[in-house]
Amino acid sequence: MSPIYWAIFFVSAATLTFEIALTRIFSVAQGYHFAFMAVSLALLGFGASGTALAVFPKLLRRDLPSSLFTYSLLFSLSLPACYLISNYIPFDSYQITWDRRQILYLAIYYLSLALPFFLAGLTIGAPLALLVGQESRIYFFNLAGSGLGCIVALVSLSLVGGEGTVILASLGGALAALLLAYGRSLGRIAASMVVLIVWLLILLRLPDYFTIKMSPYKPLSNSLRYKGAELLLRRWNAFSRVDVVKSPGVHAAPGLSPSYFGPLPTQLGITTDGDNLRPLTSATPDTDLSFLDYLPISLPYRLLTEPRVLILEPGGGLDLLVALRHGVQEVVAVEANPLVTYVVRDLYGDFAGGVFQDRRVTVVNEIGRSYLQRTDAKFDLIQLSLSDSFRPVTSGAYSLQENYIYTKEAFVEYWEHLSPQGILMVHRWLQIPPSEGLRALALAVTALERAGVDPGQHIAALRSFSTMLLLVKRSQFTLQEIEAIREFASERQLDLVYYPGMPIEEANKIYLLEKPEYYLACQDLLRARDKAEFYRAYPFDVSPPSDDKPFFFHFFTWKQIPAILESLGKIWQPFGGSGYLVLWALLILALLASLVLIILPLSFLREIGGKGIKGRVFLYFFLLGIGYLFVEIPLIQRFILFLGHPVYALGAVLLALLTFSGLGSLSSPRLPLGWGILLLGAMIFLYPFLLPFLFRSLLGLGLGLRLLSSILILAPLGFLMGLPFPKGIAITSRLAPGFIPWAWGINGCASVLSSILASMGALTLGFSWVLACAGGAYLIGLVVFYPLIRGTKEANS
């Protein structure tokens, strides 16, 4: 088989490996929000490659293997170079509104990151334009390579980290160049071999200058600025980087009572992606742990005797220490990140007092929801740990981060897993006006109303200077329990927020606000007959999230616009406090760039094969680009709960869709396009109804069988998704072959826009609507393209 196809395969694999590595690298360096933004715009390089091929036909007139050799080798060289440029550019999102140089830095960021995708696009787009009749085979190797690249990225991140994965992706480009040079030129073979050997040597021992430069505002960076601070450990897995730091700045006891006058034990800090610093507390036999009794989370142990406890996301084990100190019967600790468990239990077990090795503790590594769905156990206490760092609600920087622990369906499951006297405990950061705590209350109220009980009789809440504690009891709070709560608040100098029958005079007595905002907000929510109207009138969006819209930290409402614009550049937050609006700015920027890349080639393209072809080709390939990711992104979310972790969902969905799309592409010459798209649209509309039934039926299987089941469930859909693009290219090549590079660019630009639009659509409408829009995109594409399909049939008859 021609080395051209294998070159496409390895460049495609390297491209997706690099894309996933970039997402992880920027999550560590700047944050989840910036990673999404940087990678989305960088992918415009694919669209630019189609524009270049259409505008500069000379790129297609050279000897194809020679051209692809040049593109592949430059692609290989560009990956580390562009990573290093972006790593060392002094871009600072906190300064962007007053330091105009930051705009230039941001532009250099995007241009440097777009270059590798531009070169990869040339490597795939040129054969599509020149190898007429081979569209299905080219697309097969493109998709199959991408599927492999996903798996390589997830494995290599654990083995060599984000920086090493960039070098591994570069090896793919060099290998493609070597295959294209083999048997043609000794000089090209030598050049490819030199590049391969250099990357292998660098991969064996990464130089220090490859280390990710982290934002100075991240908790890990802050901790390391203290005198005497040192980094003790750094480890990667497929979805996180975990660091352990020793620093005088690590003193974490969220909500600690001012009644406690003793010292805190020695603590180390454990961070995930440089964020969410959680304490790893020394708990050796001679350590004084009396401060644990002064934390708000010790309150439920005043109300329960020898409880069976479930703790979700215990992190460094502070919540476990509290539980074990108060004589629990059993603790199930469900930690989604196995690397955190490994660090705390296996590497720092002695320092942490063997908290995870205690005979009463059972550790489970999956997301808490998945564990609950697969167990019938009842618990006297279910605790949602305060596992993330404080984030100003106005920043909006983490709006896109899904969280399945805080959804309506999750709270219903917590309620169903409580024993008759069981308590759900939720610990959240204090915000003014109330937001995190109030949204948690909204979730609890929704679950209780679904259970047919009066929420006001089952809820109690109090606040410290920094946190709010919410208790939700399966049975009504008794007078004795209410008195115990009042005594605890008085002894620990904590403010009462709510208990059944609480008068306003008992609120806002310790940590004085201008008015008892938390008390009033809770009362208003609990008394509101029309909850939807309460949520509409509130300054922030505190409506309860669902599994279909699992964005607990998305508090934005359009009513905030005047305040955001007034504070723009005046407050110490990313992008000057513009927060969620940055996502809309990203969409506008991507849209403008895409319009330029799509419209620019029009003046170079003659109308070939009849009127209206340009418009139909544009709409068809644009809608295909929108549709594919509109399927991919919601399905990844849907499979998270079934498979127990986002990384398993990402791997299974991408592997299944890309691999079987490749097989569909390979079979496309023998299959009808019209019926294929009709069946695909029907299947997309059917999947939201089919998946819940399948998940319930298969949830009891082990992880391996669930992964295999996921791939088999997605295989028919992936197969059909592989038909429209190569069939469309084949039809276009017969009617207007000069349009093929343009179509490739349109599809690339649409893919960028679709990733942004899918995220925005999920935030506002939910993932089900995004999936429905995908079905609509494919069907509209068929309607638009059908006259060309019919035209080619008539021409061939």
CSV table of N, CA and C in Angstrom, one decimal, residues 14 139 169 281 285 380 630 672:
chain,number,residue,atom,x,y,z
A,14,ALA,N,-0.8,11.7,15.4
A,14,ALA,CA,0.1,12.7,16.1
A,14,ALA,C,-0.7,13.9,16.4
A,139,TYR,N,-9.9,9.1,4.0
A,139,TYR,CA,-10.7,9.5,5.2
A,139,TYR,C,-10.6,8.3,6.2
A,169,ALA,N,4.2,12.9,20.1
A,169,ALA,CA,3.4,13.3,18.9
A,169,ALA,C,4.3,13.7,17.8
A,281,THR,N,-2.8,16.3,55.9
A,281,THR,CA,-2.5,16.6,57.3
A,281,THR,C,-1.7,15.5,58.0
A,285,PRO,N,0.8,9.3,65.5
A,285,PRO,CA,0.3,9.0,66.8
A,285,PRO,C,0.4,10.2,67.8
A,380,ASP,N,-25.7,6.4,56.9
A,380,ASP,CA,-26.2,7.4,57.9
A,380,ASP,C,-25.7,8.8,57.6
A,630,PHE,N,-21.2,17.8,17.3
A,630,PHE,CA,-22.4,17.9,18.1
A,630,PHE,C,-22.9,16.5,18.6
A,672,PRO,N,-25.4,3.9,-0.4
A,672,PRO,CA,-26.1,5.1,-0.9
A,672,PRO,C,-26.0,6.2,0.2
